[in-house]
Coordinates of C-alpha atoms in Angstrom, one line a residue:
M1 CA 23.0 -124.7 0.8
P2 CA 23.2 -124.0 4.6
A3 CA 21.1 -126.1 6.9
I4 CA 17.6 -124.6 7.9
H5 CA 17.6 -122.6 11.1
P6 CA 16.6 -125.2 13.9
Q7 CA 13.5 -122.8 15.2
L8 CA 12.3 -122.3 11.6
A9 CA 12.5 -125.9 11.1
A10 CA 10.6 -126.4 14.4
V11 CA 7.8 -124.0 13.5
T12 CA 7.3 -125.4 10.1
E13 CA 7.0 -129.0 11.5
R14 CA 4.4 -127.6 13.9
I15 CA 2.4 -126.2 11.0
I16 CA 2.7 -129.4 9.0
E17 CA 1.4 -131.4 12.0
R18 CA -1.3 -129.1 12.9
S19 CA -2.7 -129.0 9.4
R20 CA -2.0 -132.6 8.6
A21 CA -6.0 -133.5 8.4
T22 CA -7.1 -130.3 6.8
R23 CA -4.2 -130.5 4.2
S24 CA -4.9 -134.1 3.2
A25 CA -8.6 -133.4 2.8
Y26 CA -7.9 -130.3 0.6
L27 CA -5.5 -132.2 -1.7
Q28 CA -7.8 -135.2 -1.9
R29 CA -10.7 -132.7 -3.2
T30 CA -8.2 -131.0 -5.5
K31 CA -7.2 -134.0 -6.9
A32 CA -10.5 -135.3 -7.9
Y33 CA -11.0 -132.3 -10.1
E34 CA -7.5 -132.5 -11.7
R35 CA -7.7 -132.9 -15.5
Q36 CA -6.6 -136.4 -16.9
G37 CA -4.6 -136.2 -20.1
R38 CA -6.8 -133.6 -22.1
V39 CA -7.9 -130.0 -21.8
E40 CA -10.3 -129.1 -19.0
R41 CA -13.2 -128.0 -21.6
D42 CA -13.3 -131.6 -22.8
R43 CA -15.6 -132.1 -19.8
L44 CA -18.1 -130.0 -21.2
G45 CA -21.1 -130.8 -23.4
C46 CA -21.3 -129.4 -27.0
S47 CA -23.9 -126.7 -26.2
N48 CA -22.0 -125.7 -23.3
L49 CA -19.0 -125.4 -25.2
A50 CA -20.7 -123.5 -28.0
H51 CA -21.6 -120.6 -25.4
G52 CA -17.9 -120.7 -24.4
Y53 CA -16.6 -120.2 -27.7
A54 CA -19.3 -117.9 -29.1
S55 CA -17.4 -114.5 -28.6
M56 CA -14.3 -115.6 -29.9
P57 CA -12.7 -114.9 -33.5
K58 CA -13.1 -117.8 -35.9
T59 CA -9.8 -118.6 -36.2
I60 CA -9.4 -118.9 -32.2
K61 CA -12.6 -120.9 -32.2
I62 CA -10.9 -123.4 -34.6
Q63 CA -7.8 -123.6 -32.2
M64 CA -10.0 -124.0 -29.0
Q65 CA -11.5 -127.0 -30.6
Q66 CA -8.0 -128.7 -30.6
P67 CA -7.4 -131.1 -27.8
T68 CA -3.8 -130.1 -27.5
V69 CA -4.2 -126.4 -27.1
P70 CA -4.7 -125.0 -23.6
N71 CA -7.0 -122.1 -23.0
L72 CA -5.7 -119.5 -20.3
G73 CA -8.5 -117.9 -18.0
I74 CA -7.7 -114.2 -17.1
I75 CA -9.0 -112.9 -13.9
T76 CA -8.6 -109.3 -13.8
A77 CA -9.0 -106.4 -11.2
Y78 CA -8.8 -103.7 -13.7
N79 CA -10.5 -100.4 -13.3
D80 CA -9.1 -96.8 -13.9
M81 CA -9.9 -95.3 -10.4
V82 CA -7.3 -97.3 -8.5
S83 CA -3.8 -96.1 -9.8
A84 CA -2.5 -99.7 -9.1
H85 CA -4.8 -101.3 -11.4
Q86 CA -5.0 -99.1 -14.2
P87 CA -2.2 -100.6 -16.0
F88 CA -4.1 -103.9 -16.2
K89 CA -6.1 -102.4 -19.0
D90 CA -4.1 -103.7 -21.9
F91 CA -2.6 -106.8 -20.2
P92 CA -5.4 -109.1 -21.8
D93 CA -4.5 -108.3 -25.4
L94 CA -0.8 -108.7 -24.5
I95 CA -1.5 -112.2 -23.0
K96 CA -3.7 -113.4 -25.9
D97 CA -1.2 -112.5 -28.4
E98 CA 1.8 -114.2 -26.4
A99 CA -0.3 -117.2 -25.8
Q100 CA -1.0 -117.5 -29.6
K101 CA 2.7 -117.6 -30.1
H102 CA 3.0 -120.5 -27.5
G103 CA 0.2 -122.7 -28.9
A104 CA -2.4 -121.4 -26.5
T105 CA -5.5 -119.2 -26.3
A106 CA -6.7 -117.1 -23.6
Q107 CA -9.9 -115.6 -22.4
V108 CA -10.9 -112.9 -19.8
A109 CA -12.6 -115.4 -17.5
G110 CA -13.9 -112.7 -15.0
G111 CA -13.4 -109.4 -13.4
T112 CA -13.1 -108.7 -9.8
P113 CA -13.8 -105.6 -7.7
A114 CA -10.7 -103.5 -6.6
M115 CA -11.3 -100.8 -4.2
C116 CA -9.0 -98.4 -2.8
D117 CA -8.4 -98.3 1.0
G118 CA -6.5 -94.8 0.3
I119 CA -9.8 -93.4 -1.0
T120 CA -12.0 -94.6 1.6
Q121 CA -9.8 -94.2 4.7
G122 CA -11.9 -92.7 7.4
Y123 CA -15.2 -93.0 5.6
E124 CA -18.0 -95.3 5.5
G125 CA -16.7 -97.2 2.4
M126 CA -13.7 -98.5 4.4
E127 CA -16.3 -100.7 6.3
L128 CA -16.7 -102.8 3.2
S129 CA -12.8 -103.1 2.7
L130 CA -12.0 -106.3 4.6
F131 CA -15.1 -108.1 3.4
S132 CA -14.2 -107.1 -0.2
R133 CA -11.3 -109.8 0.0
D134 CA -13.9 -112.5 0.3
V135 CA -16.0 -111.0 -2.7
I136 CA -13.0 -111.1 -4.8
A137 CA -12.5 -114.7 -3.9
M138 CA -15.8 -115.5 -4.9
S139 CA -15.6 -113.5 -8.1
T140 CA -12.5 -115.3 -8.9
A141 CA -14.1 -118.8 -8.3
I142 CA -17.1 -117.8 -10.5
G143 CA -14.9 -116.7 -13.3
L144 CA -13.0 -119.8 -13.2
S145 CA -16.1 -122.1 -12.6
H146 CA -16.8 -122.5 -16.3
Q147 CA -14.3 -125.4 -16.7
M148 CA -13.2 -123.8 -19.9
F149 CA -9.5 -123.2 -18.6
D150 CA -6.5 -125.0 -18.2
G151 CA -4.6 -122.6 -16.3
A152 CA -5.3 -118.9 -14.8
L153 CA -3.4 -115.6 -15.0
L154 CA -4.4 -113.4 -12.0
M155 CA -4.2 -109.7 -12.2
G156 CA -4.2 -107.8 -9.0
V157 CA -2.0 -105.8 -6.7
C158 CA -3.7 -104.0 -3.8
D159 CA -4.7 -104.7 -0.1
K160 CA -7.5 -107.2 -0.4
I161 CA -7.1 -107.9 -4.0
V162 CA -4.2 -110.5 -3.9
P163 CA -5.3 -112.3 -1.2
G164 CA -9.0 -112.6 -2.5
L165 CA -7.5 -113.7 -5.8
M166 CA -5.3 -116.4 -4.1
I167 CA -8.2 -117.6 -1.9
G168 CA -10.3 -118.1 -5.1
A169 CA -7.3 -119.6 -7.0
L170 CA -7.0 -122.1 -4.3
S171 CA -10.6 -123.0 -4.5
C172 CA -9.9 -124.2 -7.9
G173 CA -6.6 -125.6 -7.0
Y174 CA -6.4 -128.1 -9.5
L175 CA -5.3 -125.4 -12.1
P176 CA -1.8 -124.0 -12.5
A177 CA -1.7 -120.4 -11.9
I178 CA 0.4 -117.3 -12.2
F179 CA 0.2 -114.1 -10.6
V180 CA 0.7 -111.0 -12.7
P181 CA 1.8 -107.7 -11.1
A182 CA 1.6 -104.2 -12.6
G183 CA 4.3 -102.4 -10.5
P184 CA 4.7 -99.3 -8.5
M185 CA 4.1 -95.9 -9.7
T186 CA 7.3 -93.8 -10.2
S187 CA 8.6 -91.8 -7.2
G188 CA 6.9 -88.7 -6.1
I189 CA 7.7 -86.2 -3.4
G190 CA 9.9 -87.5 -0.4
N191 CA 7.8 -89.4 2.1
K192 CA 9.4 -87.3 4.9
E193 CA 8.1 -84.2 3.4
K194 CA 4.6 -85.9 2.8
A195 CA 4.5 -86.8 6.5
R196 CA 5.7 -83.4 7.8
T197 CA 2.8 -81.7 5.7
R198 CA 0.1 -84.1 7.0
Q199 CA 1.3 -83.3 10.6
R200 CA 1.4 -79.6 9.9
F201 CA -2.2 -79.7 8.7
A202 CA -3.2 -81.8 11.8
E203 CA -1.8 -79.1 13.7
G204 CA -3.5 -76.4 11.8
K205 CA -0.3 -74.8 10.6
V206 CA -1.1 -75.5 6.7
G207 CA -4.4 -75.4 4.8
R208 CA -6.3 -77.9 2.7
D209 CA -4.7 -76.5 -0.6
A210 CA -1.2 -77.3 0.7
L211 CA -2.2 -80.8 2.0
L212 CA -4.0 -81.7 -1.3
E213 CA -0.8 -80.5 -3.3
S214 CA 1.3 -82.6 -1.2
E215 CA -0.7 -85.7 -1.5
M216 CA -1.2 -85.3 -5.2
G217 CA 2.7 -84.9 -5.3
S218 CA 3.0 -88.3 -3.7
Y219 CA 0.1 -90.3 -5.4
H220 CA 0.6 -89.0 -9.0
S221 CA 0.6 -91.7 -11.5
P222 CA -0.5 -95.2 -12.5
G223 CA 0.9 -98.0 -10.4
T224 CA 0.9 -99.1 -6.7
C225 CA 1.5 -96.4 -4.0
T226 CA 5.2 -96.5 -3.2
F227 CA 5.2 -96.8 0.4
Y228 CA 5.7 -100.2 1.8
G229 CA 2.1 -100.8 2.9
T230 CA -0.2 -103.9 2.2
A231 CA 0.0 -103.7 -1.6
N232 CA 3.7 -103.9 -1.9
S233 CA 3.8 -106.4 1.0
N234 CA 1.5 -108.5 -1.4
Q235 CA 3.8 -108.2 -4.2
M236 CA 6.7 -109.4 -1.9
M237 CA 4.9 -112.5 -0.6
M238 CA 3.9 -113.5 -4.2
E239 CA 7.5 -113.6 -4.9
M240 CA 8.5 -115.4 -1.7
M241 CA 5.5 -118.1 -2.5
G242 CA 6.9 -118.4 -6.1
V243 CA 3.7 -117.3 -7.8
H244 CA 5.2 -114.5 -9.8
L245 CA 7.9 -114.9 -12.4
P246 CA 11.1 -114.1 -10.5
A247 CA 11.7 -110.3 -9.4
A248 CA 8.4 -109.4 -11.4
A249 CA 7.0 -107.1 -8.7
F250 CA 8.7 -103.7 -8.7
F251 CA 9.0 -102.7 -12.4
N252 CA 7.1 -99.6 -13.3
P253 CA 3.9 -99.7 -15.4
H254 CA 3.7 -98.8 -19.1
T255 CA 7.5 -99.6 -19.5
P256 CA 9.0 -102.1 -22.0
M257 CA 10.2 -104.2 -18.9
R258 CA 6.7 -104.5 -17.6
E259 CA 5.2 -105.6 -20.9
A260 CA 8.0 -108.1 -21.5
L261 CA 7.2 -109.6 -17.9
T262 CA 3.7 -109.9 -18.6
R263 CA 4.2 -111.5 -21.9
A264 CA 6.7 -114.0 -20.2
A265 CA 4.1 -115.0 -17.6
A266 CA 1.6 -115.9 -20.5
A267 CA 4.5 -117.7 -22.2
R268 CA 5.5 -119.7 -19.2
L269 CA 1.8 -120.6 -18.3
S270 CA 1.3 -121.9 -21.7
D271 CA 4.6 -123.8 -22.1
G272 CA 4.1 -125.3 -18.6
I273 CA 0.6 -126.7 -19.3
K274 CA 1.7 -128.2 -22.6
N275 CA 4.8 -129.6 -21.1
R276 CA 3.2 -130.5 -18.0
N277 CA 6.0 -128.9 -15.9
I278 CA 4.0 -126.7 -14.0
K279 CA 2.0 -127.8 -10.8
P280 CA -1.5 -127.0 -10.0
I281 CA -1.4 -124.2 -7.7
G282 CA -3.2 -126.0 -4.6
E283 CA -0.4 -128.6 -5.0
M284 CA 2.4 -126.3 -5.7
L285 CA 1.8 -124.2 -2.5
S286 CA 2.7 -126.1 0.6
E287 CA 3.3 -125.3 4.2
K288 CA 6.7 -124.3 3.5
S289 CA 5.5 -122.0 0.9
F290 CA 3.3 -120.2 3.4
V291 CA 6.3 -120.2 5.9
N292 CA 8.5 -118.4 3.3
A293 CA 5.8 -115.8 3.0
I294 CA 5.9 -115.1 6.8
I295 CA 9.6 -114.8 6.7
G296 CA 9.5 -112.4 3.9
L297 CA 7.0 -110.4 6.0
M298 CA 9.5 -110.3 8.8
A299 CA 12.6 -109.6 6.8
T300 CA 10.9 -106.7 4.9
G301 CA 8.9 -105.1 7.9
G302 CA 5.7 -105.7 5.9
S303 CA 2.2 -105.0 6.6
T304 CA 0.2 -106.3 9.7
N305 CA -2.8 -106.9 7.5
H306 CA -1.1 -110.1 6.6
T307 CA -1.4 -111.6 10.0
M308 CA -5.0 -112.0 8.9
H309 CA -4.7 -112.3 5.0
L310 CA -1.9 -114.9 5.2
V311 CA -3.9 -117.0 7.6
A312 CA -7.0 -117.0 5.3
M313 CA -5.1 -117.7 2.2
A314 CA -3.5 -120.7 3.9
R315 CA -6.6 -122.0 5.3
A316 CA -8.0 -121.9 1.8
A317 CA -5.2 -124.5 1.0
G318 CA -6.1 -126.6 4.2
I319 CA -3.0 -125.1 6.1
I320 CA -3.6 -123.8 9.5
L321 CA -1.4 -120.9 10.6
N322 CA -1.7 -118.9 13.9
W323 CA -0.1 -115.7 15.3
D324 CA 2.3 -117.6 17.5
D325 CA 3.9 -119.0 14.3
F326 CA 4.3 -115.3 13.1
D327 CA 5.8 -114.3 16.5
D328 CA 8.3 -117.3 16.6
I329 CA 9.4 -116.6 13.0
S330 CA 9.8 -112.7 13.8
A331 CA 12.3 -113.6 16.6
I332 CA 14.7 -115.3 14.3
V333 CA 14.4 -113.2 11.0
P334 CA 16.4 -110.2 10.9
L335 CA 14.8 -106.9 9.3
L336 CA 16.7 -106.3 6.1
I337 CA 15.0 -103.2 4.6
R338 CA 13.8 -99.9 5.6
V339 CA 11.2 -98.4 3.4
Y340 CA 8.5 -95.8 4.4
P341 CA 6.8 -96.2 7.1
N342 CA 9.9 -97.8 8.5
G343 CA 12.3 -95.4 6.7
Q344 CA 12.4 -92.7 4.3
A345 CA 12.8 -94.6 1.1
D346 CA 10.3 -96.0 -1.2
V347 CA 9.8 -99.2 -2.9
N348 CA 11.6 -97.9 -6.0
H349 CA 14.7 -97.0 -4.2
F350 CA 14.6 -100.5 -2.4
A351 CA 14.3 -102.1 -6.1
A352 CA 17.2 -100.0 -7.2
A353 CA 19.3 -101.1 -4.1
G354 CA 19.1 -104.8 -4.9
G355 CA 15.4 -105.7 -4.1
L356 CA 13.9 -108.9 -3.4
P357 CA 16.5 -111.1 -5.4
F358 CA 19.0 -109.7 -2.8
V359 CA 16.9 -110.3 0.2
I360 CA 16.0 -113.8 -0.8
R361 CA 19.6 -114.8 -1.5
E362 CA 20.5 -113.2 2.0
L363 CA 17.8 -115.3 3.7
L364 CA 18.7 -118.6 1.8
D365 CA 22.4 -118.2 2.7
A366 CA 21.4 -117.6 6.3
G367 CA 19.2 -120.8 6.5
L368 CA 16.2 -118.6 7.0
L369 CA 14.2 -119.6 4.0
H370 CA 12.9 -122.9 2.7
D371 CA 14.4 -123.9 -0.7
D372 CA 12.6 -127.3 -1.1
V373 CA 9.5 -125.7 -2.4
D374 CA 7.8 -125.6 -5.8
T375 CA 7.3 -122.3 -7.8
V376 CA 5.8 -121.3 -11.1
V377 CA 9.4 -121.8 -12.7
G378 CA 10.2 -125.1 -11.1
R379 CA 11.5 -126.6 -8.2
G380 CA 13.5 -124.5 -5.5
I381 CA 13.4 -120.7 -4.6
G382 CA 16.9 -120.2 -6.2
A383 CA 15.6 -118.7 -9.3
Y384 CA 14.1 -115.8 -7.4
T385 CA 17.6 -114.6 -6.4
Q386 CA 17.8 -113.3 -9.9
E387 CA 16.4 -110.2 -11.7
P388 CA 15.5 -109.8 -15.1
F389 CA 17.1 -107.5 -17.8
L390 CA 16.0 -106.7 -21.3
I391 CA 19.0 -107.4 -23.6
E392 CA 18.5 -107.0 -27.2
G393 CA 14.8 -107.2 -26.8
R394 CA 14.9 -110.5 -24.9
L395 CA 14.4 -111.1 -20.9
K396 CA 17.2 -112.7 -19.2
W397 CA 17.7 -113.3 -15.5
Q398 CA 20.9 -112.5 -13.9
D399 CA 22.3 -113.0 -10.5
A400 CA 21.3 -110.3 -7.8
V401 CA 23.8 -107.8 -6.9
A402 CA 26.6 -109.1 -4.6
E403 CA 26.3 -106.0 -2.3
S404 CA 23.6 -103.6 -1.5
R405 CA 23.7 -100.4 -3.6
D406 CA 22.4 -98.4 -0.6
T407 CA 22.8 -99.7 3.1
E408 CA 20.5 -97.1 4.3
V409 CA 17.7 -99.0 2.5
L410 CA 18.9 -102.6 2.1
R411 CA 21.1 -104.5 4.2
P412 CA 22.9 -108.1 4.3
A413 CA 21.8 -110.8 6.9
S414 CA 24.9 -110.1 8.6
A415 CA 24.4 -106.6 9.4
P416 CA 20.7 -105.9 9.5
F417 CA 18.7 -103.1 10.6
S418 CA 17.3 -105.3 13.5
P419 CA 18.0 -108.7 14.6
D420 CA 14.4 -109.6 14.5
G421 CA 11.5 -109.0 12.4
G422 CA 9.5 -106.4 14.3
L423 CA 6.2 -108.1 14.8
R424 CA 4.9 -109.3 18.2
V425 CA 2.0 -111.0 19.4
M426 CA 0.5 -108.8 22.3
K427 CA -1.6 -110.7 25.0
G428 CA -3.0 -110.5 28.4
N429 CA -6.2 -110.2 30.0
I430 CA -7.3 -107.8 27.2
G431 CA -7.0 -110.6 24.7
R432 CA -4.7 -111.2 21.7
G433 CA -3.3 -108.8 19.2
V434 CA -0.3 -108.1 16.9
I435 CA 2.0 -105.0 17.0
K436 CA 4.6 -103.9 14.5
V437 CA 7.4 -102.3 16.0
S438 CA 9.9 -101.9 13.3
A439 CA 9.3 -98.0 13.1
V440 CA 8.8 -97.6 16.8
K441 CA 11.7 -96.1 18.9
D442 CA 12.9 -98.1 21.8
H443 CA 12.0 -95.6 24.5
C444 CA 8.3 -95.8 23.1
R445 CA 7.9 -99.4 23.4
I446 CA 7.0 -99.8 27.0
I447 CA 4.1 -97.5 28.3
E448 CA 2.1 -97.8 31.5
A449 CA -0.6 -95.2 31.6
P450 CA -4.5 -94.7 32.0
A451 CA -6.7 -95.7 29.4
I452 CA -9.1 -93.5 27.5
V453 CA -11.7 -95.3 26.0
F454 CA -13.6 -94.5 22.6
D455 CA -16.2 -96.2 20.5
D456 CA -15.3 -94.4 17.2
Q457 CA -12.1 -92.9 15.7
K458 CA -14.2 -89.7 15.0
E459 CA -14.5 -89.3 18.9
V460 CA -10.5 -89.7 19.2
L461 CA -10.2 -86.9 16.4
A462 CA -12.8 -84.7 18.2
A463 CA -11.0 -85.1 21.6
F464 CA -7.6 -84.3 20.2
E465 CA -8.9 -81.0 18.6
R466 CA -10.4 -79.9 21.8
G467 CA -7.3 -80.4 23.6
K468 CA -8.3 -83.2 25.9
L469 CA -5.7 -85.5 25.1
E470 CA -2.6 -83.6 26.4
R471 CA -1.4 -86.4 28.7
D472 CA 0.1 -89.9 28.8
F473 CA -2.6 -92.2 28.1
V474 CA -3.5 -95.5 26.2
C475 CA -6.0 -94.8 23.4
V476 CA -8.6 -97.7 23.4
V477 CA -10.8 -97.7 20.3
R478 CA -13.2 -100.5 20.3
F479 CA -16.1 -101.8 18.4
Q480 CA -13.9 -101.8 15.3
G481 CA -13.8 -105.7 14.6
P482 CA -15.3 -107.4 11.5
R483 CA -18.4 -108.2 13.3
A484 CA -19.1 -104.8 14.8
N485 CA -18.4 -102.8 11.6
G486 CA -16.1 -104.6 9.1
M487 CA -12.9 -103.9 10.8
P488 CA -11.7 -100.6 9.0
E489 CA -8.3 -99.2 9.0
L490 CA -7.9 -96.5 11.5
H491 CA -5.2 -94.3 9.6
K492 CA -6.6 -91.0 10.6
L493 CA -5.5 -91.6 14.2
T494 CA -1.8 -91.7 13.2
P495 CA -1.2 -88.0 12.8
P496 CA -2.8 -86.7 16.0
L497 CA -1.3 -89.5 18.1
A498 CA 2.1 -88.9 16.5
I499 CA 1.8 -85.3 17.4
L500 CA 1.0 -85.9 21.0
Q501 CA 4.1 -88.3 21.0
D502 CA 6.3 -85.5 19.5
R503 CA 5.2 -83.2 22.3
G504 CA 6.7 -85.7 24.9
F505 CA 3.6 -87.6 25.9
Q506 CA 3.8 -91.5 26.1
V507 CA 0.9 -92.6 24.1
A508 CA -0.2 -96.0 22.5
L509 CA -3.3 -97.4 20.8
V510 CA -5.1 -100.6 21.6
T511 CA -8.0 -101.6 19.2
D512 CA -9.8 -104.4 17.6
G513 CA -9.6 -102.5 14.3
R514 CA -6.7 -102.4 11.8
M515 CA -3.7 -100.1 11.2
S516 CA -2.2 -102.1 8.2
G517 CA 1.1 -101.5 6.4
A518 CA 0.9 -97.8 7.5
S519 CA 1.6 -98.7 11.0
G520 CA 4.3 -96.1 12.1
K521 CA 6.0 -94.8 14.9
V522 CA 3.2 -94.9 17.5
P523 CA 3.1 -98.2 19.2
A524 CA -0.5 -99.8 18.2
A525 CA -1.8 -103.2 19.6
I526 CA -4.3 -104.1 16.8
H527 CA -6.6 -106.9 15.7
M528 CA -7.6 -107.4 19.4
S529 CA -9.3 -110.6 19.7
P530 CA -11.8 -111.8 20.5
E531 CA -13.3 -108.4 19.6
T532 CA -15.5 -106.2 21.7
L533 CA -18.6 -107.4 20.1
L534 CA -17.5 -111.1 20.7
G535 CA -17.1 -110.5 24.5
G536 CA -13.5 -109.8 24.2
G537 CA -11.4 -108.2 27.1
I538 CA -10.9 -105.0 25.3
G539 CA -14.6 -104.3 25.9
K540 CA -14.0 -104.3 29.7
I541 CA -11.6 -101.7 29.8
R542 CA -12.9 -98.3 31.5
T543 CA -11.4 -94.8 31.1
G544 CA -8.9 -94.6 33.9
D545 CA -7.6 -98.2 34.0
I546 CA -3.9 -98.5 34.0
I547 CA -2.8 -100.4 30.9
R548 CA 0.5 -102.0 30.8
F549 CA 1.7 -102.1 27.4
N550 CA 5.1 -103.8 26.9
S551 CA 6.0 -104.5 23.3
H552 CA 9.4 -106.2 24.3
T553 CA 7.8 -109.1 26.4
G554 CA 4.3 -108.9 24.6
E555 CA 2.7 -108.2 27.8
L556 CA -1.0 -106.2 27.3
T557 CA -2.7 -106.2 30.6
A558 CA -5.5 -103.9 32.5
L559 CA -4.0 -103.7 35.9
V560 CA -7.6 -104.3 37.4
D561 CA -8.1 -106.6 40.5
E562 CA -8.8 -110.0 39.0
A563 CA -12.1 -110.4 40.7
E564 CA -13.3 -107.0 39.6
W565 CA -12.2 -107.7 36.0
N566 CA -13.8 -111.1 36.0
G567 CA -17.1 -109.5 37.2
R568 CA -17.2 -106.7 34.8
E569 CA -19.8 -106.8 31.9
T570 CA -18.4 -106.3 28.2
A571 CA -19.4 -102.8 27.0
T572 CA -22.4 -102.4 24.6
A573 CA -22.9 -99.7 21.9
D574 CA -25.4 -98.7 19.5
L575 CA -24.0 -99.9 16.0
S576 CA -27.2 -99.1 14.0
G577 CA -25.1 -96.4 12.4
N578 CA -23.1 -98.8 10.9
R579 CA -25.5 -100.9 9.2
H580 CA -26.7 -98.8 6.1
G581 CA -25.5 -96.5 3.5
I582 CA -22.8 -97.1 1.0
G583 CA -23.8 -100.6 0.6
R584 CA -23.2 -101.6 4.1
E585 CA -26.6 -103.3 4.4
L586 CA -25.5 -105.9 1.9
F587 CA -22.9 -107.2 4.1
A588 CA -24.9 -107.8 6.9
G589 CA -24.6 -111.7 6.4
F590 CA -20.8 -111.1 6.2
R591 CA -20.5 -109.4 9.5
S592 CA -22.8 -111.9 11.2
I593 CA -20.5 -115.1 10.3
T594 CA -17.0 -113.7 10.2
G595 CA -14.3 -115.3 12.3
S596 CA -11.9 -113.7 14.4
A597 CA -8.8 -111.8 13.1
E598 CA -6.6 -114.5 14.4
T599 CA -8.3 -117.1 12.1
G600 CA -8.3 -114.8 9.1
A601 CA -11.3 -112.9 9.6
M602 CA -13.1 -114.9 7.0
S603 CA -16.7 -114.5 6.2
L604 CA -16.7 -117.3 3.6
G605 CA -18.7 -120.6 4.3
G606 CA -16.9 -123.8 3.6
D607 CA -14.4 -126.3 4.9
F608 CA -11.4 -124.1 5.4
G609 CA -9.9 -126.0 8.4

């Protein structure tokens, strides 16, 4: 195995040292709860146990009373409104059946909400989206709090669901856990065609009927949306962290392979608990596991949302990441895949070309991935360089393809799409933010232009429709941070800004809101911290200020005399319209205590370091 890249080793050691006290405290707390020799439910009294057994069939009750029979807790994000989660409907029955074959039992411990950002995009419900992660974390902990379970199977896919499940699982880090994916929907219309129809609609060249037909041709069946956004970035990270079975992420739902992988997860957890060869998740996931997730994010051009979610997940395990870690790792990790919005292919094409096993092998061979980590299948990440096949009805893992089957989608580390991961930290007197440049053309990466300031994305759309944005400018959208309105994604800004870019204007976006995995060809400095409501520099910008936006160097500066800048008051706004309706009043407490984007935008209380 090649020696680890020296800069990667230095960043990892920096994280380990920074996290030493909080990680040690977390492991001590976790160890105190770890079971000692018998099943977890032995801690409970007889009346407590009777409640836990009451709903189970008589034969299962008999098994559950045996001290050698592990009981698996299932946390499910099933609903049939969100396409990615609809396949989970039948998973509990498959898991229970397979657990029985391996001398274990299983119960659905609880459910979590799973909202769809694609449905709420641009509407009030999106203001609950980020905080739904923390609700999911709490729901997961509630489900596992009954102390009836010796391990957990966690079923979720999309944006906030997987990070929430992970944070919740780490709060019960003394239990071993496996994440069980559901897979992407089959490919629909091409991404280029979809994007073209969206842009034509924004220009008024086609009507709503044509747009709806196009969108339904893309989002058309059960499974994850096939572009490489936050949901599919989640799946990638779970593989990089070793909490999936190897290469489980990108097989389509409702197929023999998907059922086989689901059953195999139940079998592995059952056998691992009985044979004591699977570690509790809190111990299993180390600083190097989280670094591997960052590496995967860079190598695949993944979602900018994970500059928050990974930070939050790591803190739940006592590990402290910051954006400088992301920036330094991005500088040395090559971009190996091009999937929409960073290319025209979708995740099914990526998987067919060689998928994550190919990527993981390339990174290992280049000294750009930590192999000395624990996973749900054992020590080392090497098992994740293999992909599963169904041979005579049995799962067998074989080595990844030697060469990419499509170099327009997937490339080796020796000939990447880009020598770096395409994520930068942007900083200056405006604050600190992040930018994803993997889909931004070189000539669009440096802009120096006047600011036009907005307090709401609807104001931007209205100005575009009135023809007031036909110029070079930096679009500043403030009061979009977690404390202001829950930090919604601002995808509706992409089509009009892209149209202006195509018309030859130099445009960029600066916001304390989010853009996520759909960040595209318009340069966007997002997650600006501190946010406006906390006195961040973004709140000092005035329309007409010249903004220097250089994504090569990471400079983001308002070119305003220093004395004048320091003397400016931060803008204020009437945010009363964000406080009620669609359940927003229930999240007032979350908004009031949430941390900054760089510290994970966590609204959860507790000792997370």
